[in-house]
């Protein structure tokens, strides 16, 4: 219907201009040491009194992933997509290797990880920072 009220059903379209920023500034880079410290703090606080139960571990991975992501975002690393992966397993004197594969720009993208262990469980937290061009 034409000629109707402009306020009703009006949609605003935001137009963004290109920034032409192709690489992060040195002070804006994803620093693995800062991120690893953040992962360690969050995982230690969350898991310090926990014992491994398979049903609980499913929820812990989601909670930890969200908490780590929020804590890393508080570091104010601009123009980076933050991806968090958490693996939790039972500590049973076994060996395990956790690996990930990505295609990325080695000059701007980076990652950090931390492994937490107690008598009952182990947890590996990995954070990947991929720069938005």
Tab-separated table of N, CA, C and O in Angstrom:
chain	number	residue	atom	x	y	z
A	1	UNK	N	0.841	-1.172	0.000
A	1	UNK	CA	0.000	0.000	0.000
A	1	UNK	C	0.880	1.226	0.000
A	1	UNK	O	1.756	1.371	0.838
A	2	UNK	N	0.627	2.119	-0.878
A	2	UNK	CA	1.425	3.347	-0.974
A	2	UNK	C	0.748	4.476	-0.224
A	2	UNK	O	-0.472	4.488	-0.055
A	3	UNK	N	1.538	5.450	0.187
A	3	UNK	CA	0.994	6.632	0.835
A	3	UNK	C	0.628	6.413	2.292
A	3	UNK	O	-0.013	7.253	2.892
A	4	UNK	N	0.997	5.273	2.865
A	4	UNK	CA	0.696	4.981	4.276
A	4	UNK	C	1.595	5.759	5.204
A	4	UNK	O	2.468	6.528	4.790
A	5	UNK	N	1.399	5.555	6.468
A	5	UNK	CA	2.194	6.236	7.489
A	5	UNK	C	3.658	5.816	7.387
A	5	UNK	O	3.966	4.638	7.282
A	6	UNK	N	4.544	6.788	7.446
A	6	UNK	CA	5.975	6.506	7.338
A	6	UNK	C	6.511	5.839	8.592
A	6	UNK	O	7.462	5.087	8.545
A	7	UNK	N	5.888	6.098	9.716
A	7	UNK	CA	6.382	5.543	10.978
A	7	UNK	C	6.046	4.068	11.118
A	7	UNK	O	6.747	3.325	11.772
A	8	UNK	N	4.989	3.650	10.480
A	8	UNK	CA	4.558	2.265	10.622
A	8	UNK	C	5.321	1.384	9.644
A	8	UNK	O	5.282	1.598	8.438
A	9	UNK	N	6.051	0.410	10.146
A	9	UNK	CA	6.786	-0.514	9.299
A	9	UNK	C	8.037	0.071	8.674
A	9	UNK	O	8.591	-0.500	7.760
A	10	UNK	N	8.469	1.217	9.154
A	10	UNK	CA	9.663	1.857	8.592
A	10	UNK	C	10.912	1.098	9.003
A	10	UNK	O	11.067	0.727	10.158
A	11	UNK	N	11.778	0.849	8.065
A	11	UNK	CA	13.025	0.149	8.345
A	11	UNK	C	14.194	1.058	8.009
A	11	UNK	O	14.184	1.729	6.984
A	12	UNK	N	15.168	1.044	8.902
A	12	UNK	CA	16.376	1.827	8.675
A	12	UNK	C	17.458	0.908	8.145
A	12	UNK	O	17.697	-0.154	8.693
A	13	UNK	N	18.118	1.338	7.095
A	13	UNK	CA	19.207	0.576	6.518
A	13	UNK	C	20.497	1.330	6.813
A	13	UNK	O	20.647	2.498	6.470
A	14	UNK	N	21.419	0.656	7.492
A	14	UNK	CA	22.705	1.265	7.797
A	14	UNK	C	23.676	0.945	6.668
A	14	UNK	O	23.794	-0.199	6.256
A	15	UNK	N	24.366	1.963	6.206
A	15	UNK	CA	25.350	1.787	5.149
A	15	UNK	C	26.722	2.057	5.756
A	15	UNK	O	26.959	3.110	6.341
A	16	UNK	N	27.608	1.078	5.633
A	16	UNK	CA	28.952	1.199	6.179
A	16	UNK	C	29.937	1.392	5.037
A	16	UNK	O	29.841	0.742	4.015
A	17	UNK	N	30.891	2.264	5.255
A	17	UNK	CA	31.905	2.488	4.239
A	17	UNK	C	33.121	1.615	4.525
A	17	UNK	O	33.387	1.270	5.666
A	18	UNK	N	33.850	1.270	3.489
A	18	UNK	CA	35.053	0.458	3.643
A	18	UNK	C	36.101	1.219	4.450
A	18	UNK	O	36.270	2.416	4.297
A	19	UNK	N	36.797	0.472	5.305
A	19	UNK	CA	37.863	1.091	6.101
A	19	UNK	C	39.221	0.912	5.429
A	19	UNK	O	40.152	1.633	5.737
A	20	UNK	N	39.314	-0.062	4.548
A	20	UNK	CA	40.567	-0.396	3.862
A	20	UNK	C	41.685	-0.745	4.843
A	20	UNK	O	42.855	-0.557	4.568
A	21	UNK	N	41.310	-1.237	6.015
A	21	UNK	CA	42.297	-1.707	6.993
A	21	UNK	C	42.532	-3.184	6.715
A	21	UNK	O	41.647	-4.007	6.899
A	22	UNK	N	43.727	-3.523	6.264
A	22	UNK	CA	44.018	-4.893	5.853
A	22	UNK	C	44.813	-5.691	6.881
A	22	UNK	O	44.967	-6.892	6.742
A	23	UNK	N	45.324	-5.012	7.914
A	23	UNK	CA	46.115	-5.703	8.936
A	23	UNK	C	45.933	-4.969	10.260
A	23	UNK	O	45.724	-3.758	10.274
A	24	UNK	N	46.012	-5.686	11.371
A	24	UNK	CA	45.858	-5.020	12.670
A	24	UNK	C	47.094	-4.196	13.026
A	24	UNK	O	48.208	-4.501	12.610
A	25	UNK	N	46.860	-3.159	13.820
A	25	UNK	CA	47.984	-2.383	14.355
A	25	UNK	C	48.676	-3.247	15.407
A	25	UNK	O	48.077	-4.167	15.953
A	26	UNK	N	49.921	-2.952	15.701
A	26	UNK	CA	50.683	-3.759	16.665
A	26	UNK	C	49.998	-3.826	18.023
A	26	UNK	O	49.985	-4.876	18.667
A	27	UNK	N	49.423	-2.711	18.478
A	27	UNK	CA	48.771	-2.699	19.791
A	27	UNK	C	47.387	-3.357	19.775
A	27	UNK	O	46.775	-3.544	20.819
A	28	UNK	N	46.888	-3.731	18.589
A	28	UNK	CA	45.567	-4.359	18.465
A	28	UNK	C	45.644	-5.838	18.093
A	28	UNK	O	44.626	-6.452	17.824
A	29	UNK	N	46.827	-6.403	18.090
A	29	UNK	CA	46.973	-7.807	17.691
A	29	UNK	C	46.511	-8.759	18.788
A	29	UNK	O	46.521	-8.430	19.965
A	30	UNK	N	46.127	-9.941	18.361
A	30	UNK	CA	45.752	-11.034	19.253
A	30	UNK	C	47.042	-11.561	19.874
A	30	UNK	O	47.878	-12.122	19.177
A	31	UNK	N	47.211	-11.332	21.168
A	31	UNK	CA	48.437	-11.761	21.846
A	31	UNK	C	48.172	-13.058	22.610
A	31	UNK	O	47.432	-13.064	23.600
A	32	UNK	N	48.762	-14.170	22.171
A	32	UNK	CA	48.506	-15.461	22.809
A	32	UNK	C	48.803	-15.488	24.307
A	32	UNK	O	48.104	-16.160	25.067
A	33	UNK	N	49.802	-14.760	24.762
A	33	UNK	CA	50.145	-14.783	26.187
A	33	UNK	C	49.022	-14.192	27.035
A	33	UNK	O	48.658	-14.755	28.077
A	34	UNK	N	48.445	-13.074	26.608
A	34	UNK	CA	47.325	-12.468	27.350
A	34	UNK	C	46.102	-13.367	27.325
A	34	UNK	O	45.405	-13.524	28.326
A	35	UNK	N	45.835	-13.955	26.164
A	35	UNK	CA	44.660	-14.811	26.026
A	35	UNK	C	44.843	-16.096	26.833
A	35	UNK	O	43.914	-16.547	27.499
A	36	UNK	N	46.041	-16.679	26.821
A	36	UNK	CA	46.303	-17.901	27.593
A	36	UNK	C	46.124	-17.645	29.087
A	36	UNK	O	45.584	-18.491	29.811
A	37	UNK	N	46.554	-16.485	29.561
A	37	UNK	CA	46.349	-16.131	30.971
A	37	UNK	C	44.859	-16.035	31.298
A	37	UNK	O	44.422	-16.457	32.366
A	38	UNK	N	44.089	-15.503	30.383
A	38	UNK	CA	42.645	-15.387	30.573
A	38	UNK	C	41.989	-16.761	30.602
A	38	UNK	O	41.145	-17.044	31.461
A	39	UNK	N	42.382	-17.632	29.669
A	39	UNK	CA	41.841	-18.995	29.639
A	39	UNK	C	42.165	-19.704	30.958
A	39	UNK	O	41.299	-20.348	31.558
A	40	UNK	N	43.409	-19.587	31.407
A	40	UNK	CA	43.836	-20.238	32.655
A	40	UNK	C	43.002	-19.754	33.841
A	40	UNK	O	42.519	-20.562	34.647
A	41	UNK	N	42.807	-18.450	33.938
A	41	UNK	CA	42.036	-17.891	35.049
A	41	UNK	C	40.599	-18.411	35.040
A	41	UNK	O	40.089	-18.888	36.065
A	42	UNK	N	39.943	-18.375	33.892
A	42	UNK	CA	38.547	-18.812	33.799
A	42	UNK	C	38.418	-20.305	34.079
A	42	UNK	O	37.556	-20.737	34.856
A	43	UNK	N	39.277	-21.120	33.473
A	43	UNK	CA	39.183	-22.567	33.654
A	43	UNK	C	39.495	-22.982	35.090
A	43	UNK	O	38.824	-23.852	35.649
A	44	UNK	N	40.499	-22.369	35.698
A	44	UNK	CA	40.856	-22.713	37.070
A	44	UNK	C	39.729	-22.343	38.035
A	44	UNK	O	39.360	-23.140	38.904
A	45	UNK	N	39.164	-21.152	37.864
A	45	UNK	CA	38.057	-20.744	38.725
A	45	UNK	C	36.848	-21.656	38.561
A	45	UNK	O	36.181	-21.994	39.541
A	46	UNK	N	36.550	-22.057	37.336
A	46	UNK	CA	35.357	-22.861	37.069
A	46	UNK	C	35.524	-24.319	37.504
A	46	UNK	O	34.588	-24.925	38.022
A	47	UNK	N	36.701	-24.892	37.287
A	47	UNK	CA	36.887	-26.331	37.486
A	47	UNK	C	37.556	-26.721	38.807
A	47	UNK	O	37.712	-27.914	39.077
A	48	UNK	N	37.937	-25.766	39.630
A	48	UNK	CA	38.758	-26.080	40.802
A	48	UNK	C	38.123	-27.077	41.768
A	48	UNK	O	38.824	-27.856	42.380
A	49	UNK	N	36.810	-27.094	41.900
A	49	UNK	CA	36.154	-28.003	42.849
A	49	UNK	C	35.338	-29.094	42.154
A	49	UNK	O	34.501	-29.738	42.785
A	50	UNK	N	35.571	-29.313	40.879
A	50	UNK	CA	34.737	-30.242	40.118
A	50	UNK	C	35.356	-31.634	40.053
A	50	UNK	O	36.560	-31.793	40.043
A	51	UNK	N	34.472	-32.650	40.029
A	51	UNK	CA	34.856	-34.028	39.749
A	51	UNK	C	34.164	-34.442	38.471
A	51	UNK	O	33.053	-34.006	38.187
A	52	UNK	N	34.806	-35.307	37.705
A	52	UNK	CA	34.292	-35.675	36.392
A	52	UNK	C	33.030	-36.533	36.486
A	52	UNK	O	33.019	-37.569	37.144
A	53	UNK	N	31.980	-36.080	35.833
A	53	UNK	CA	30.753	-36.845	35.591
A	53	UNK	C	30.369	-36.574	34.144
A	53	UNK	O	30.243	-35.408	33.749
A	54	UNK	N	30.198	-37.614	33.319
A	54	UNK	CA	29.961	-37.409	31.883
A	54	UNK	C	28.787	-36.476	31.568
A	54	UNK	O	28.893	-35.634	30.676
A	55	UNK	N	27.694	-36.600	32.298
A	55	UNK	CA	26.528	-35.761	32.016
A	55	UNK	C	26.816	-34.291	32.336
A	55	UNK	O	26.381	-33.398	31.618
A	56	UNK	N	27.548	-34.061	33.432
A	56	UNK	CA	27.890	-32.685	33.803
A	56	UNK	C	28.913	-32.084	32.847
A	56	UNK	O	28.862	-30.887	32.548
A	57	UNK	N	29.840	-32.891	32.376
A	57	UNK	CA	30.906	-32.392	31.504
A	57	UNK	C	30.353	-31.776	30.223
A	57	UNK	O	30.919	-30.822	29.689
A	58	UNK	N	29.231	-32.298	29.741
A	58	UNK	CA	28.618	-31.729	28.529
A	58	UNK	C	28.240	-30.263	28.754
A	58	UNK	O	28.504	-29.412	27.909
A	59	UNK	N	27.629	-29.984	29.894
A	59	UNK	CA	27.224	-28.610	30.205
A	59	UNK	C	28.433	-27.741	30.541
A	59	UNK	O	28.456	-26.552	30.212
A	60	UNK	N	29.419	-28.333	31.204
A	60	UNK	CA	30.609	-27.561	31.552
A	60	UNK	C	31.317	-27.038	30.310
A	60	UNK	O	31.837	-25.925	30.316
A	61	UNK	N	31.369	-27.850	29.247
A	61	UNK	CA	32.042	-27.389	28.024
A	61	UNK	C	31.341	-26.166	27.456
A	61	UNK	O	32.001	-25.215	27.023
A	62	UNK	N	30.021	-26.176	27.449
A	62	UNK	CA	29.273	-25.020	26.951
A	62	UNK	C	29.473	-23.806	27.849
A	62	UNK	O	29.729	-22.695	27.359
A	63	UNK	N	29.362	-24.010	29.156
A	63	UNK	CA	29.545	-22.902	30.099
A	63	UNK	C	30.947	-22.315	29.996
A	63	UNK	O	31.115	-21.091	29.932
A	64	UNK	N	31.945	-23.193	29.986
A	64	UNK	CA	33.331	-22.717	29.895
A	64	UNK	C	33.590	-21.986	28.587
A	64	UNK	O	34.243	-20.940	28.577
A	65	UNK	N	33.090	-22.518	27.487
A	65	UNK	CA	33.279	-21.857	26.190
A	65	UNK	C	32.716	-20.443	26.223
A	65	UNK	O	33.370	-19.486	25.775
A	66	UNK	N	31.504	-20.294	26.750
A	66	UNK	CA	30.878	-18.975	26.809
A	66	UNK	C	31.607	-18.042	27.762
A	66	UNK	O	31.793	-16.859	27.461
A	67	UNK	N	32.046	-18.561	28.906
A	67	UNK	CA	32.770	-17.721	29.872
A	67	UNK	C	34.129	-17.290	29.326
A	67	UNK	O	34.543	-16.147	29.505
A	68	UNK	N	34.826	-18.206	28.671
A	68	UNK	CA	36.133	-17.859	28.091
A	68	UNK	C	35.951	-16.821	26.991
A	68	UNK	O	36.692	-15.837	26.925
A	69	UNK	N	34.959	-17.017	26.141
A	69	UNK	CA	34.718	-16.067	25.052
A	69	UNK	C	34.413	-14.675	25.605
A	69	UNK	O	34.942	-13.674	25.117
A	70	UNK	N	33.572	-14.608	26.635
A	70	UNK	CA	33.247	-13.314	27.233
A	70	UNK	C	34.483	-12.662	27.852
A	70	UNK	O	34.698	-11.454	27.697
A	71	UNK	N	35.313	-13.454	28.526
A	71	UNK	CA	36.527	-12.915	29.155
A	71	UNK	C	37.528	-12.423	28.112
A	71	UNK	O	38.167	-11.384	28.296
A	72	UNK	N	37.653	-13.151	27.009
A	72	UNK	CA	38.580	-12.729	25.946
A	72	UNK	C	38.064	-11.461	25.278
A	72	UNK	O	38.838	-10.562	24.946
A	73	UNK	N	36.754	-11.357	25.094
A	73	UNK	CA	36.200	-10.136	24.499
A	73	UNK	C	36.433	-8.919	25.389
A	73	UNK	O	36.539	-7.799	24.893
A	74	UNK	N	36.530	-9.123	26.709
A	74	UNK	CA	36.832	-8.018	27.623
A	74	UNK	C	38.255	-7.487	27.434
A	74	UNK	O	38.569	-6.394	27.891
A	75	UNK	N	39.107	-8.252	26.779
A	75	UNK	CA	40.472	-7.782	26.481
A	75	UNK	C	40.470	-6.711	25.395
A	75	UNK	O	41.505	-6.106	25.124
A	76	UNK	N	39.322	-6.497	24.763
A	76	UNK	CA	39.157	-5.465	23.722
A	76	UNK	C	40.149	-5.630	22.581
A	76	UNK	O	40.959	-4.747	22.313
A	77	UNK	N	40.088	-6.768	21.944
A	77	UNK	CA	40.909	-7.019	20.763
A	77	UNK	C	40.019	-6.719	19.562
A	77	UNK	O	39.176	-7.536	19.203
A	78	UNK	N	40.157	-5.536	18.934
A	78	UNK	CA	39.210	-5.146	17.889
A	78	UNK	C	39.393	-5.927	16.586
A	78	UNK	O	40.488	-6.382	16.264
A	79	UNK	N	38.288	-6.091	15.875
A	79	UNK	CA	38.244	-6.671	14.530
A	79	UNK	C	38.685	-8.132	14.479
A	79	UNK	O	39.149	-8.606	13.444
A	80	UNK	N	38.565	-8.845	15.559
A	80	UNK	CA	38.894	-10.269	15.580
A	80	UNK	C	37.647	-11.083	15.867
A	80	UNK	O	36.868	-10.745	16.759
A	81	UNK	N	37.463	-12.139	15.111
A	81	UNK	CA	36.428	-13.127	15.425
A	81	UNK	C	37.058	-14.096	16.407
A	81	UNK	O	38.131	-14.638	16.158
A	82	UNK	N	36.397	-14.312	17.528
A	82	UNK	CA	36.915	-15.179	18.587
A	82	UNK	C	36.172	-16.509	18.526
A	82	UNK	O	34.943	-16.545	18.608
A	83	UNK	N	36.913	-17.591	18.380
A	83	UNK	CA	36.355	-18.946	18.354
A	83	UNK	C	36.937	-19.702	19.540
A	83	UNK	O	38.150	-19.698	19.744
A	84	UNK	N	36.069	-20.338	20.327
A	84	UNK	CA	36.508	-21.052	21.529
A	84	UNK	C	36.086	-22.509	21.422
A	84	UNK	O	34.958	-22.816	21.049
A	85	UNK	N	37.015	-23.390	21.757
A	85	UNK	CA	36.739	-24.827	21.787
A	85	UNK	C	37.247	-25.380	23.116
A	85	UNK	O	38.370	-25.088	23.526
A	86	UNK	N	36.401	-26.155	23.811
A	86	UNK	CA	36.767	-26.751	25.090
A	86	UNK	C	36.518	-28.251	25.027
A	86	UNK	O	35.473	-28.692	24.556
A	87	UNK	N	37.501	-29.028	25.476
A	87	UNK	CA	37.384	-30.483	25.571
A	87	UNK	C	37.587	-30.866	27.026
A	87	UNK	O	38.560	-30.450	27.643
A	88	UNK	N	36.647	-31.651	27.575
A	88	UNK	CA	36.767	-32.129	28.953
A	88	UNK	C	36.679	-33.651	28.935
A	88	UNK	O	35.822	-34.220	28.268
A	89	UNK	N	37.581	-34.303	29.666
A	89	UNK	CA	37.577	-35.763	29.735
A	89	UNK	C	37.956	-36.254	31.117
A	89	UNK	O	38.431	-35.491	31.966
A	90	UNK	N	37.758	-37.540	31.323
A	90	UNK	CA	38.075	-38.151	32.607
A	90	UNK	C	39.572	-38.404	32.709
A	90	UNK	O	40.205	-38.883	31.762
A	91	UNK	N	40.135	-38.111	33.853
A	91	UNK	CA	41.547	-38.367	34.109
A	91	UNK	C	41.686	-39.837	34.518
A	91	UNK	O	41.301	-40.229	35.609
A	92	UNK	N	42.226	-40.645	33.610
A	92	UNK	CA	42.348	-42.082	33.883
A	92	UNK	C	43.716	-42.587	33.453
A	92	UNK	O	43.840	-43.679	32.911
A	93	UNK	N	44.737	-41.783	33.661
A	93	UNK	CA	46.124	-42.122	33.320
A	93	UNK	C	46.320	-42.467	31.853
A	93	UNK	O	47.186	-43.246	31.501
A	94	UNK	N	45.497	-41.889	30.998
A	94	UNK	CA	45.622	-42.126	29.567
A	94	UNK	C	46.359	-40.950	28.924
A	94	UNK	O	46.537	-39.920	29.532
A	95	UNK	N	46.737	-41.141	27.699
A	95	UNK	CA	47.326	-40.059	26.928
A	95	UNK	C	46.295	-39.555	25.933
A	95	UNK	O	45.479	-40.319	25.437
A	96	UNK	N	46.328	-38.271	25.653
A	96	UNK	CA	45.400	-37.697	24.671
A	96	UNK	C	46.093	-36.554	23.963
A	96	UNK	O	46.937	-35.863	24.545
A	97	UNK	N	45.745	-36.376	22.728
A	97	UNK	CA	46.264	-35.261	21.944
A	97	UNK	C	45.074	-34.577	21.290
A	97	UNK	O	44.270	-35.235	20.636
A	98	UNK	N	44.955	-33.282	21.492
A	98	UNK	CA	43.880	-32.498	20.895
A	98	UNK	C	44.498	-31.637	19.809
A	98	UNK	O	45.490	-30.944	20.051
A	99	UNK	N	43.926	-31.678	18.617
A	99	UNK	CA	44.481	-30.926	17.494
A	99	UNK	C	43.365	-30.209	16.745
A	99	UNK	O	42.215	-30.629	16.760
A	100	UNK	N	43.733	-29.130	16.082
A	100	UNK	CA	42.802	-28.375	15.247
A	100	UNK	C	43.519	-27.955	13.985
A	100	UNK	O	44.742	-27.798	13.972
A	101	UNK	N	42.735	-27.765	12.932
A	101	UNK	CA	43.288	-27.355	11.651
A	101	UNK	C	42.510	-26.152	11.144
A	101	UNK	O	41.286	-26.131	11.214
A	102	UNK	N	43.213	-25.142	10.670
A	102	UNK	CA	42.566	-23.941	10.155
A	102	UNK	C	43.336	-23.419	8.950
A	102	UNK	O	44.525	-23.665	8.806
A	103	UNK	N	42.620	-22.677	8.132
A	103	UNK	CA	43.254	-21.945	7.037
A	103	UNK	C	43.165	-20.478	7.422
A	103	UNK	O	42.063	-19.947	7.585
A	104	UNK	N	44.328	-19.841	7.609
A	104	UNK	CA	44.285	-18.461	8.054
A	104	UNK	C	45.508	-17.681	7.627
A	104	UNK	O	46.435	-18.215	7.035
A	105	UNK	N	45.494	-16.416	7.951
A	105	UNK	CA	46.582	-15.498	7.631
A	105	UNK	C	47.582	-15.521	8.785
A	105	UNK	O	47.274	-15.056	9.889
A	106	UNK	N	48.762	-16.058	8.556
A	106	UNK	CA	49.748	-16.213	9.630
A	106	UNK	C	50.274	-14.877	10.147
A	106	UNK	O	50.833	-14.829	11.239
A	107	UNK	N	50.086	-13.788	9.416
A	107	UNK	CA	50.575	-12.487	9.878
A	107	UNK	C	49.613	-11.817	10.861
A	107	UNK	O	50.032	-10.981	11.645
A	108	UNK	N	48.324	-12.184	10.839
A	108	UNK	CA	47.352	-11.504	11.691
A	108	UNK	C	46.607	-12.440	12.637
A	108	UNK	O	46.250	-12.054	13.737
A	109	UNK	N	46.344	-13.671	12.216
A	109	UNK	CA	45.559	-14.606	13.020
A	109	UNK	C	46.468	-15.350	13.999
A	109	UNK	O	47.648	-15.525	13.743
A	110	UNK	N	45.875	-15.806	15.118
A	110	UNK	CA	46.677	-16.507	16.112
A	110	UNK	C	45.772	-17.354	17.001
A	110	UNK	O	44.558	-17.345	16.829
A	111	UNK	N	46.387	-18.063	17.929
A	111	UNK	CA	45.639	-18.942	18.831
A	111	UNK	C	46.350	-19.028	20.172
A	111	UNK	O	47.532	-18.697	20.287
A	112	UNK	N	45.594	-19.482	21.180
A	112	UNK	CA	46.155	-19.711	22.511
A	112	UNK	C	45.417	-20.885	23.124
A	112	UNK	O	44.257	-21.144	22.794
A	113	UNK	N	46.098	-21.614	24.014
A	113	UNK	CA	45.442	-22.736	24.675
A	113	UNK	C	45.971	-22.883	26.095
A	113	UNK	O	47.025	-22.361	26.447
A	114	UNK	N	45.186	-23.611	26.887
A	114	UNK	CA	45.571	-23.916	28.260
A	114	UNK	C	44.989	-25.280	28.602
A	114	UNK	O	43.865	-25.603	28.215
A	115	UNK	N	45.752	-26.097	29.332
A	115	UNK	CA	45.287	-27.409	29.772
A	115	UNK	C	45.212	-27.420	31.288
A	115	UNK	O	46.195	-27.120	31.970
A	116	UNK	N	44.029	-27.753	31.791
A	116	UNK	CA	43.787	-27.855	33.230
A	116	UNK	C	43.674	-29.331	33.598
A	116	UNK	O	43.068	-30.103	32.857
A	117	UNK	N	44.259	-29.707	34.741
A	117	UNK	CA	44.154	-31.088	35.215
A	117	UNK	C	43.963	-31.109	36.725
A	117	UNK	O	44.551	-30.294	37.432
A	118	UNK	N	43.131	-32.036	37.185
A	118	UNK	CA	43.077	-32.362	38.607
A	118	UNK	C	43.015	-33.880	38.710
A	118	UNK	O	43.240	-34.580	37.713
A	119	UNK	N	42.738	-34.438	39.873
A	119	UNK	CA	42.739	-35.894	40.046
A	119	UNK	C	41.620	-36.588	39.289
A	119	UNK	O	41.697	-37.784	39.021
A	120	UNK	N	40.577	-35.862	38.939
A	120	UNK	CA	39.388	-36.453	38.342
A	120	UNK	C	39.228	-36.175	36.851
A	120	UNK	O	38.674	-36.987	36.125
A	121	UNK	N	39.712	-35.034	36.371
A	121	UNK	CA	39.440	-34.647	34.981
A	121	UNK	C	40.588	-33.858	34.380
A	121	UNK	O	41.466	-33.380	35.075
A	122	UNK	N	40.527	-33.746	33.058
A	122	UNK	CA	41.410	-32.833	32.332
A	122	UNK	C	40.523	-31.987	31.440
A	122	UNK	O	39.424	-32.392	31.050
A	123	UNK	N	40.979	-30.781	31.127
A	123	UNK	CA	40.236	-29.892	30.235
A	123	UNK	C	41.224	-29.108	29.397
A	123	UNK	O	42.239	-28.624	29.902
A	124	UNK	N	40.937	-29.014	28.116
A	124	UNK	CA	41.760	-28.238	27.194
A	124	UNK	C	40.891	-27.122	26.637
A	124	UNK	O	39.816	-27.384	26.079
A	125	UNK	N	41.340	-25.890	26.814
A	125	UNK	CA	40.637	-24.736	26.258
A	125	UNK	C	41.478	-24.109	25.173
A	125	UNK	O	42.657	-23.824	25.381
A	126	UNK	N	40.880	-23.932	24.002
A	126	UNK	CA	41.586	-23.328	22.860
A	126	UNK	C	40.806	-22.124	22.368
A	126	UNK	O	39.580	-22.177	22.256
A	127	UNK	N	41.517	-21.038	22.094
A	127	UNK	CA	40.899	-19.827	21.569
A	127	UNK	C	41.634	-19.448	20.294
A	127	UNK	O	42.860	-19.366	20.269
A	128	UNK	N	40.860	-19.226	19.247
A	128	UNK	CA	41.403	-18.820	17.950
A	128	UNK	C	40.935	-17.404	17.665
A	128	UNK	O	39.757	-17.096	17.840
A	129	UNK	N	41.859	-16.553	17.242
A	129	UNK	CA	41.515	-15.182	16.864
A	129	UNK	C	41.774	-14.996	15.385
A	129	UNK	O	42.913	-15.060	14.945
A	130	UNK	N	40.706	-14.773	14.620
A	130	UNK	CA	40.811	-14.578	13.175
A	130	UNK	C	40.468	-13.126	12.856
A	130	UNK	O	39.371	-12.654	13.174
A	131	UNK	N	41.384	-12.427	12.207
A	131	UNK	CA	41.239	-11.015	11.923
A	131	UNK	C	40.257	-10.767	10.790
A	131	UNK	O	40.301	-11.427	9.755
A	132	UNK	N	39.352	-9.801	11.008
A	132	UNK	CA	38.435	-9.349	9.950
A	132	UNK	C	39.122	-8.299	9.111
A	132	UNK	O	39.556	-7.273	9.645
A	133	UNK	N	39.209	-8.506	7.826
A	133	UNK	CA	39.816	-7.483	6.965
A	133	UNK	C	38.766	-6.463	6.564
A	133	UNK	O	37.616	-6.726	6.513
